[in-house]
Short mmCIF file of N, CA and C and ligand atoms in Angstrom, two decimals:
data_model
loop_
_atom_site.label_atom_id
_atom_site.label_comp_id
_atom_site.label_asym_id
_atom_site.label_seq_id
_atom_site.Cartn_x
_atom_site.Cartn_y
_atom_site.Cartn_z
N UNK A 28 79.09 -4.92 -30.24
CA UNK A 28 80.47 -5.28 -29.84
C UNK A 28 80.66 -6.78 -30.01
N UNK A 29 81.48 -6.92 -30.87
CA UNK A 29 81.42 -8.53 -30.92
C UNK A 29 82.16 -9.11 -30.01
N UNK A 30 82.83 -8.76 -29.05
CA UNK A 30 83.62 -9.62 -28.17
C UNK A 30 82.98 -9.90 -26.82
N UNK A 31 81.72 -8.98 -26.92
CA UNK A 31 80.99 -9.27 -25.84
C UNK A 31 80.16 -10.26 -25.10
N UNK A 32 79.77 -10.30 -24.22
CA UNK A 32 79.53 -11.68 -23.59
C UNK A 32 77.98 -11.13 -23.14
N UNK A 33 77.78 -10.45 -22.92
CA UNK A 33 76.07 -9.70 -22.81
C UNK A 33 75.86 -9.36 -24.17
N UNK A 34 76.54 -8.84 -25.10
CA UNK A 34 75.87 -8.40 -26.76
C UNK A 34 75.75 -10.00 -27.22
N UNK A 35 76.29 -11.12 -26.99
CA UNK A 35 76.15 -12.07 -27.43
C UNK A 35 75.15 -13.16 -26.87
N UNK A 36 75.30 -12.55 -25.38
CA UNK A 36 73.78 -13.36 -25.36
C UNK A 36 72.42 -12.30 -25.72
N UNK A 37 72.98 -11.31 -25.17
CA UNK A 37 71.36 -10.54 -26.20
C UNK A 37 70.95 -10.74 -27.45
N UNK A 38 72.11 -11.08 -27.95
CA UNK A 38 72.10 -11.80 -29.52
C UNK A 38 71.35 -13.06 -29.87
N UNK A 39 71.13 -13.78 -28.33
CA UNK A 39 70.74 -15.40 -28.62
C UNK A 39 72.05 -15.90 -28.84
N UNK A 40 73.19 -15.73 -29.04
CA UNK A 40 74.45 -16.79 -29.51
C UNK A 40 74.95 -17.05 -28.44
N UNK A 41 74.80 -16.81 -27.11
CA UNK A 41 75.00 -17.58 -25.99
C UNK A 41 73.71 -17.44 -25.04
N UNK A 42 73.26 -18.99 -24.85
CA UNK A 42 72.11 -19.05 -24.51
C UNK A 42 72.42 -18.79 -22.99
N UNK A 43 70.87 -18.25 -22.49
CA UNK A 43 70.56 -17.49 -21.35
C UNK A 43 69.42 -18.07 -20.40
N UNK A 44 68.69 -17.69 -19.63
CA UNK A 44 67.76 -18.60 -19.12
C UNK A 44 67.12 -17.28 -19.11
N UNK A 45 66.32 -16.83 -19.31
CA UNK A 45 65.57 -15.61 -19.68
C UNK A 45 64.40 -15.18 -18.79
N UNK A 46 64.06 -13.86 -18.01
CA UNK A 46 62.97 -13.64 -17.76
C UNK A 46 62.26 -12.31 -18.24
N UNK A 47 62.69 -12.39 -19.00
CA UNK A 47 61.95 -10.94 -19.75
C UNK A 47 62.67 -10.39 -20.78
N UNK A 48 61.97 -9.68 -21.80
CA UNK A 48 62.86 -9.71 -22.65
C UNK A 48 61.46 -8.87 -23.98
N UNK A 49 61.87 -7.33 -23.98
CA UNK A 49 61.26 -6.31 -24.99
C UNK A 49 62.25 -5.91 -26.08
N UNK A 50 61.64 -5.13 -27.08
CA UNK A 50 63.11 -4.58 -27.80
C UNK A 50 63.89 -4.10 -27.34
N UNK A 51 64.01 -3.57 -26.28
CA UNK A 51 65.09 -2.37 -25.84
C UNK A 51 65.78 -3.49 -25.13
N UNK A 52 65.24 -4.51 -23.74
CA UNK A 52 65.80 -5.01 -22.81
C UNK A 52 65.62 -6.56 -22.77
N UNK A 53 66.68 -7.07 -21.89
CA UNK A 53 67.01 -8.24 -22.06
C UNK A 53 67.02 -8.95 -20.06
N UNK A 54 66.45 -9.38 -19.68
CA UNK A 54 66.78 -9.43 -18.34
C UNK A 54 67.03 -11.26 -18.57
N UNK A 55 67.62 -11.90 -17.71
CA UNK A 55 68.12 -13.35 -17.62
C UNK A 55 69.07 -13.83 -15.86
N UNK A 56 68.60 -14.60 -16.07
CA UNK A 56 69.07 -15.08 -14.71
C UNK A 56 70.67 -15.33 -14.22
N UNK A 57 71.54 -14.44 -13.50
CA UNK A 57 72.97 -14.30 -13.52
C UNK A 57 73.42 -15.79 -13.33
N UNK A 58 74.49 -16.40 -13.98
CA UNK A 58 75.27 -17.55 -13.23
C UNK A 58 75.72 -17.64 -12.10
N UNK A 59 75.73 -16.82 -11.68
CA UNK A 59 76.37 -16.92 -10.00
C UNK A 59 75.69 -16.75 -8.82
N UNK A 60 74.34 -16.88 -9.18
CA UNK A 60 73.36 -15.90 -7.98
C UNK A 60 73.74 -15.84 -7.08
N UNK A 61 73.56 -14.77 -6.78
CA UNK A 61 74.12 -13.85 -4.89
C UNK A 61 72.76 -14.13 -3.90
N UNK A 62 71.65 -14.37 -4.21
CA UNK A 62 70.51 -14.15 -3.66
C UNK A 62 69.43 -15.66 -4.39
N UNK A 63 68.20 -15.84 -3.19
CA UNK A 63 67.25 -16.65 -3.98
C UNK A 63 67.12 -16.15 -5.89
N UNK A 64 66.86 -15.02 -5.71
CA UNK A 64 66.48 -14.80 -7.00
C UNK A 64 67.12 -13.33 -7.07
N UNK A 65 68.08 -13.72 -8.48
CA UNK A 65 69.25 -13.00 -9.20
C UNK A 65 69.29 -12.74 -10.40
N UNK A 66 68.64 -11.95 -11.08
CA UNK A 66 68.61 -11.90 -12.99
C UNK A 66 69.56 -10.46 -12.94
N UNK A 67 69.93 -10.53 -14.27
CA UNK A 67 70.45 -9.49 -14.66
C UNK A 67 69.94 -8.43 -15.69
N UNK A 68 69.55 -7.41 -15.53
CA UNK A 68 69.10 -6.49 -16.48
C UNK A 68 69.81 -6.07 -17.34
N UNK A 69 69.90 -5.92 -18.85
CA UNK A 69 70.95 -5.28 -19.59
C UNK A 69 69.94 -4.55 -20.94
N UNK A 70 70.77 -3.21 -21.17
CA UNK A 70 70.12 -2.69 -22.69
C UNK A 70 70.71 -3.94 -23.65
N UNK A 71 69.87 -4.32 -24.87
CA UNK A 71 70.38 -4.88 -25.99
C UNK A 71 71.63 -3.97 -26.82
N UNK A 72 71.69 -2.71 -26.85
CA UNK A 72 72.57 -2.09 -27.57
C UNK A 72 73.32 -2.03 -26.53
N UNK A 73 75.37 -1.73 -27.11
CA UNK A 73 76.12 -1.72 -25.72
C UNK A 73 75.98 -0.61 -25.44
N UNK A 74 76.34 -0.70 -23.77
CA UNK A 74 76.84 0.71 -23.57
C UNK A 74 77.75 0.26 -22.31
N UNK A 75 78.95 0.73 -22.28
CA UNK A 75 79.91 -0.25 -21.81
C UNK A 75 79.78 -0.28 -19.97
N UNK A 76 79.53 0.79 -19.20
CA UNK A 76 79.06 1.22 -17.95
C UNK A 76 77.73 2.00 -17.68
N UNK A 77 77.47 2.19 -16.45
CA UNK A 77 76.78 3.63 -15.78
C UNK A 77 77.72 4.80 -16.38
N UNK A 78 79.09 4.80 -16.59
CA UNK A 78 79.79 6.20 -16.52
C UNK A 78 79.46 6.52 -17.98
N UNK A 79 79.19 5.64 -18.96
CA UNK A 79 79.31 6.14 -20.60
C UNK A 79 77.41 6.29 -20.97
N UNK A 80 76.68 6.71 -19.54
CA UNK A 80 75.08 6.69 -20.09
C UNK A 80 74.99 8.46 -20.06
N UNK A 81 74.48 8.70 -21.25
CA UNK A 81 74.34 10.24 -21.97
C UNK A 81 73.03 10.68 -22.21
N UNK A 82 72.90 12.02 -22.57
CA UNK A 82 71.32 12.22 -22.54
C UNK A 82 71.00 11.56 -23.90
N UNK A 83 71.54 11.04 -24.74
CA UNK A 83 71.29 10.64 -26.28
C UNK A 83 70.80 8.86 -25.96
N UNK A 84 71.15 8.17 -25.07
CA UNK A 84 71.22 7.17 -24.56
C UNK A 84 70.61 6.63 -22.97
N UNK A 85 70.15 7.70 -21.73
CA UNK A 85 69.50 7.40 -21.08
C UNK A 85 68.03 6.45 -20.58
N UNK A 86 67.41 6.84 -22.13
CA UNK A 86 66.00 6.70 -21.87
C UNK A 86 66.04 4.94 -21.26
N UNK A 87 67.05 4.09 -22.00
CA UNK A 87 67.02 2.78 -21.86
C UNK A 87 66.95 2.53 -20.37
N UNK A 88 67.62 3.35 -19.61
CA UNK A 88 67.72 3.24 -18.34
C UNK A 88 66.86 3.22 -17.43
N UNK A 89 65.63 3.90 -17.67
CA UNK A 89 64.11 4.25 -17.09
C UNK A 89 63.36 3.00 -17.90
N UNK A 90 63.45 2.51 -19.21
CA UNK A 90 63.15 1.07 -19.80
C UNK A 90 63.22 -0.04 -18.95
N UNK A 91 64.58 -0.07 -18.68
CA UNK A 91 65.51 -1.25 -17.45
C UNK A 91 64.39 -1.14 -16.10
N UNK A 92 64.49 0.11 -15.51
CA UNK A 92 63.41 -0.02 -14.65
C UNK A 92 62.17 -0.26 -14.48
N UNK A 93 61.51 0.28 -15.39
CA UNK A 93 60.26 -0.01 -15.43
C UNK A 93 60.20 -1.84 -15.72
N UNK A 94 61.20 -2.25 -16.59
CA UNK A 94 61.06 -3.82 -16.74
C UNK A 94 61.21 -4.62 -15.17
N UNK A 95 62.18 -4.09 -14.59
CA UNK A 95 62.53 -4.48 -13.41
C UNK A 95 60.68 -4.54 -12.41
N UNK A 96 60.53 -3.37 -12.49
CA UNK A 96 59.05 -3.31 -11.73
C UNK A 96 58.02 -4.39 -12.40
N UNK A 97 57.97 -4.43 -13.81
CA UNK A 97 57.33 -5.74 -14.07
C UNK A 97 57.61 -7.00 -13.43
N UNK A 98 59.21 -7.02 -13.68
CA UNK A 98 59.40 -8.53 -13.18
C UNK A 98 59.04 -8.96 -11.71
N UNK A 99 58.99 -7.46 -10.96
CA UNK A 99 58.68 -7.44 -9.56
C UNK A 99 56.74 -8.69 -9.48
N UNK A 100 56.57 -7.84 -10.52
CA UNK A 100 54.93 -8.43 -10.27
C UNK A 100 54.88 -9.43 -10.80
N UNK A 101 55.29 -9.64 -11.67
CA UNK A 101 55.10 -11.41 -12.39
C UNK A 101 55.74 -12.10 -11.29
N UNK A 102 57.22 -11.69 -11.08
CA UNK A 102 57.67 -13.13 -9.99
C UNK A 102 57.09 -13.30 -8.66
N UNK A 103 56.14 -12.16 -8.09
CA UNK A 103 55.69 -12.24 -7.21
C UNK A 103 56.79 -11.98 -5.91
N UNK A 104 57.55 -10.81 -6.30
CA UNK A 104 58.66 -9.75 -5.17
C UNK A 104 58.13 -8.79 -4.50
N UNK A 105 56.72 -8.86 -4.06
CA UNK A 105 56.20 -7.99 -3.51
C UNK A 105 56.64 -7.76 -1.42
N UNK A 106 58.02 -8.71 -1.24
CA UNK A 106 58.52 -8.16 -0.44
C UNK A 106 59.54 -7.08 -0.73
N UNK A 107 59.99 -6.93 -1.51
CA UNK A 107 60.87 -6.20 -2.40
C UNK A 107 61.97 -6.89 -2.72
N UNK A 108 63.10 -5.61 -3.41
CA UNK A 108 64.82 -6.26 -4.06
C UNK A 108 65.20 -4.99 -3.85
N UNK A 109 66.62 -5.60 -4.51
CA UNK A 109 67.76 -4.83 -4.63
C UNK A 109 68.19 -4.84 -5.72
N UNK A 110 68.76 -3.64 -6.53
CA UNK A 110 68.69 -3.18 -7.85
C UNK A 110 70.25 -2.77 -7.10
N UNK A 111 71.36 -3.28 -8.16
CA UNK A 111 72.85 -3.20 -8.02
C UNK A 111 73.22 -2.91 -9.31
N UNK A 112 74.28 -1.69 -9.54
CA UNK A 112 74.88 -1.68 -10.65
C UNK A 112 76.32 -1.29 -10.37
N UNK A 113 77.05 -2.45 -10.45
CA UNK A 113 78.74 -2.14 -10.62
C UNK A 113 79.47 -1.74 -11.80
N UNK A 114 80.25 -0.15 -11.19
CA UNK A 114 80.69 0.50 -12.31
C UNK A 114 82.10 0.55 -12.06
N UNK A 115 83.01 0.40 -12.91
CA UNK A 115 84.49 0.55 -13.08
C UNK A 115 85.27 -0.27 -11.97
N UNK A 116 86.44 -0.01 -12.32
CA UNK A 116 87.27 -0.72 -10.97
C UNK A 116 87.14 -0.88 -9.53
N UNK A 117 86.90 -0.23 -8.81
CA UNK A 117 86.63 -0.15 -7.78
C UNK A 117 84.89 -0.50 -7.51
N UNK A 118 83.96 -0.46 -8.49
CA UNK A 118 82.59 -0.90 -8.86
C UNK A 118 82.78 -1.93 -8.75
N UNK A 119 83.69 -3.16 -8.89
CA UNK A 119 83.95 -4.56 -8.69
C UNK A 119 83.07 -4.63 -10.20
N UNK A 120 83.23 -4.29 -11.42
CA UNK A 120 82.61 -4.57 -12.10
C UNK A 120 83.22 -5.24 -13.56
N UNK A 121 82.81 -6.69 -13.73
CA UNK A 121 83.53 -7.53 -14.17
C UNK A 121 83.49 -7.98 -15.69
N UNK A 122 81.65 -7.35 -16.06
CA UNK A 122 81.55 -7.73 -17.55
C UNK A 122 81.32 -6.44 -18.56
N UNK A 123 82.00 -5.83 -19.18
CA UNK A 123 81.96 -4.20 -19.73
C UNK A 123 80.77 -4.22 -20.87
N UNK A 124 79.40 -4.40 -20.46
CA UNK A 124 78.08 -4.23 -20.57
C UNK A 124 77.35 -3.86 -19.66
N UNK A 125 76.85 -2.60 -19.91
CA UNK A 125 75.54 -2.39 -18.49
C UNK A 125 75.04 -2.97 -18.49
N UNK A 126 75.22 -3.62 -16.94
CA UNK A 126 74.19 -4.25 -16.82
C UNK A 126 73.76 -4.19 -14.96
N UNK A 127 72.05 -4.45 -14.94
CA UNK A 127 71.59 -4.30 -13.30
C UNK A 127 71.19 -5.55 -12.68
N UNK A 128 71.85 -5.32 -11.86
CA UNK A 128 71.44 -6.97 -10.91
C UNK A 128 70.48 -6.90 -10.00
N UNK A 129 69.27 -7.50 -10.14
CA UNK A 129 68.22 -7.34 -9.51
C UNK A 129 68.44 -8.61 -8.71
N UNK A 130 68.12 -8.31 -7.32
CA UNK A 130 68.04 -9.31 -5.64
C UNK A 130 66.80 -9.38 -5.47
N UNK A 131 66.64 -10.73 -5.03
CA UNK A 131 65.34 -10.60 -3.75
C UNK A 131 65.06 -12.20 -3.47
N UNK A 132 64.58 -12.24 -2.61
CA UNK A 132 64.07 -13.41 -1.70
C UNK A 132 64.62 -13.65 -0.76
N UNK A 133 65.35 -12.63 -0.33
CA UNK A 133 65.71 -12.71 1.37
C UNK A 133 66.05 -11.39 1.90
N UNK A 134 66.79 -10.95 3.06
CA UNK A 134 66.94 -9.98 3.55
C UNK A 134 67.88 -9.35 2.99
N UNK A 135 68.36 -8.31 2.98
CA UNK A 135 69.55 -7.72 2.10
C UNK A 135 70.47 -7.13 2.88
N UNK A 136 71.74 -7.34 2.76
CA UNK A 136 72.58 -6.85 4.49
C UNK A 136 73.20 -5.08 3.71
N UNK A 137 73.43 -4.58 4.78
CA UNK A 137 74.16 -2.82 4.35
C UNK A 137 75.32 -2.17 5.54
N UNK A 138 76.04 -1.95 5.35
CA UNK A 138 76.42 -1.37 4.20
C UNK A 138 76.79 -3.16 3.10
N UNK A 139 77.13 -2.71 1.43
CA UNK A 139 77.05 -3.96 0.66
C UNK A 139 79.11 -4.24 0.81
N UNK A 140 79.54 -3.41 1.76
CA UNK A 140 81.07 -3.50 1.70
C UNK A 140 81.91 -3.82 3.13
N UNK A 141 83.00 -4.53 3.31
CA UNK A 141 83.20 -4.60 4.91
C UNK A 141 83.97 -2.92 5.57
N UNK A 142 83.49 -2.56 6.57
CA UNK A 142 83.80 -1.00 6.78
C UNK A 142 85.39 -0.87 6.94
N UNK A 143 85.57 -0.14 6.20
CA UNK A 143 86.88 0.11 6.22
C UNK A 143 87.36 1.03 7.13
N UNK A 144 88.98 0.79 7.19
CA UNK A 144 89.67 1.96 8.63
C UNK A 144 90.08 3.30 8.46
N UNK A 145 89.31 4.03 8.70
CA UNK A 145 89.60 5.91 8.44
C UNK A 145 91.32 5.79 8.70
N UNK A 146 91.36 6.31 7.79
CA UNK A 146 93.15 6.52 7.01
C UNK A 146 93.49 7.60 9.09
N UNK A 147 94.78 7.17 9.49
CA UNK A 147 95.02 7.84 10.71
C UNK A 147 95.88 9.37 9.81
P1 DGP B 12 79.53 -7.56 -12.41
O1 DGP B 12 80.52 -8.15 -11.47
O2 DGP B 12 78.65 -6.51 -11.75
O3 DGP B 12 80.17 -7.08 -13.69
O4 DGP B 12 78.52 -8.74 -12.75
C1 DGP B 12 78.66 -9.61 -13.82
C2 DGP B 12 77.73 -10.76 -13.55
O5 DGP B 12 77.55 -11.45 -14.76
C3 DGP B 12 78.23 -11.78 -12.53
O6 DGP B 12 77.32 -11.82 -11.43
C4 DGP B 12 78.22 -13.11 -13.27
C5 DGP B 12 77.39 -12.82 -14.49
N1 DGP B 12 77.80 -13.50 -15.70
C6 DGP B 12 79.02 -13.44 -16.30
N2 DGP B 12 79.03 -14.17 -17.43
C7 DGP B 12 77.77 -14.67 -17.56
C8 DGP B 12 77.15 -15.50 -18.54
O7 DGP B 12 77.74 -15.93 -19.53
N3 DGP B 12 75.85 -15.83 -18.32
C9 DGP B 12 75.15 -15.38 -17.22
N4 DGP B 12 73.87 -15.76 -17.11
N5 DGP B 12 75.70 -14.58 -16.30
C10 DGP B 12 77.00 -14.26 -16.46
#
């Protein structure tokens, strides 16, 4: 997708600060971090959400994780994280590339939304 902003840094044409990175996957550190430590997981090929992943196209998804569990051990997250993926409008989801936001280095609060008022 050329208008993309994750196909283009998976591309290298917009540089990234990188922590991992196989053929399939691309993980890099988000601009905005929410947490001590914030990278973002993405397949190199697009796939525009969670809602457009198919059985022809899944496997990347178990890829993403298993990379995620690496990065767990190299960065030394052996308190754990949080693995976030925002899908569609109401997903608050802002860049149309899958992609997973991996948390950690502090506590993680829940519910991730302020509780809303049961409709009377
Ligand atoms: P989401 O709201 O779930 O679609 O998350 C998109 C995230 O992508 C958001 O946390 C900010 C991050 N982001 C957007 N543009 C860039 C970029 O050019 N570089 C990096 N490193 N992160 C970006």
């Amino acid at each position: 997708m050329s208008d993309c902003i994750f196909c283009k840094i998976a591309a290298g044409e917009i540089p990234s600060t990188k922590v991992y990175e196989d053929e399939a996957v691309l993980a890099f550190r988000d601009l905005d971090p929410q947490a001590p430590f914030h990278v973002l997981l993405i397949p190199k090929e697009h796939i525009a959400s969670a809602a457009e992943i198919t059985p022809e196209n899944s496997g990347v998804v178990a890829h993403i994780f298993e990379a995620a569990a690496k990065i767990a051990r190299e960065q030394g997250l052996e308190k754990g994280f949080r693995i976030v993926n925002n899908c569609g409008e109401d997903g608050m989801q802002s860049v149309q590339h899958l992609h997973f936001h991996m948390l950690a280095g502090q506590k993680m609060g829940w519910p991730p939304f302020p509780p809303q008022k049961e409709a009377e």
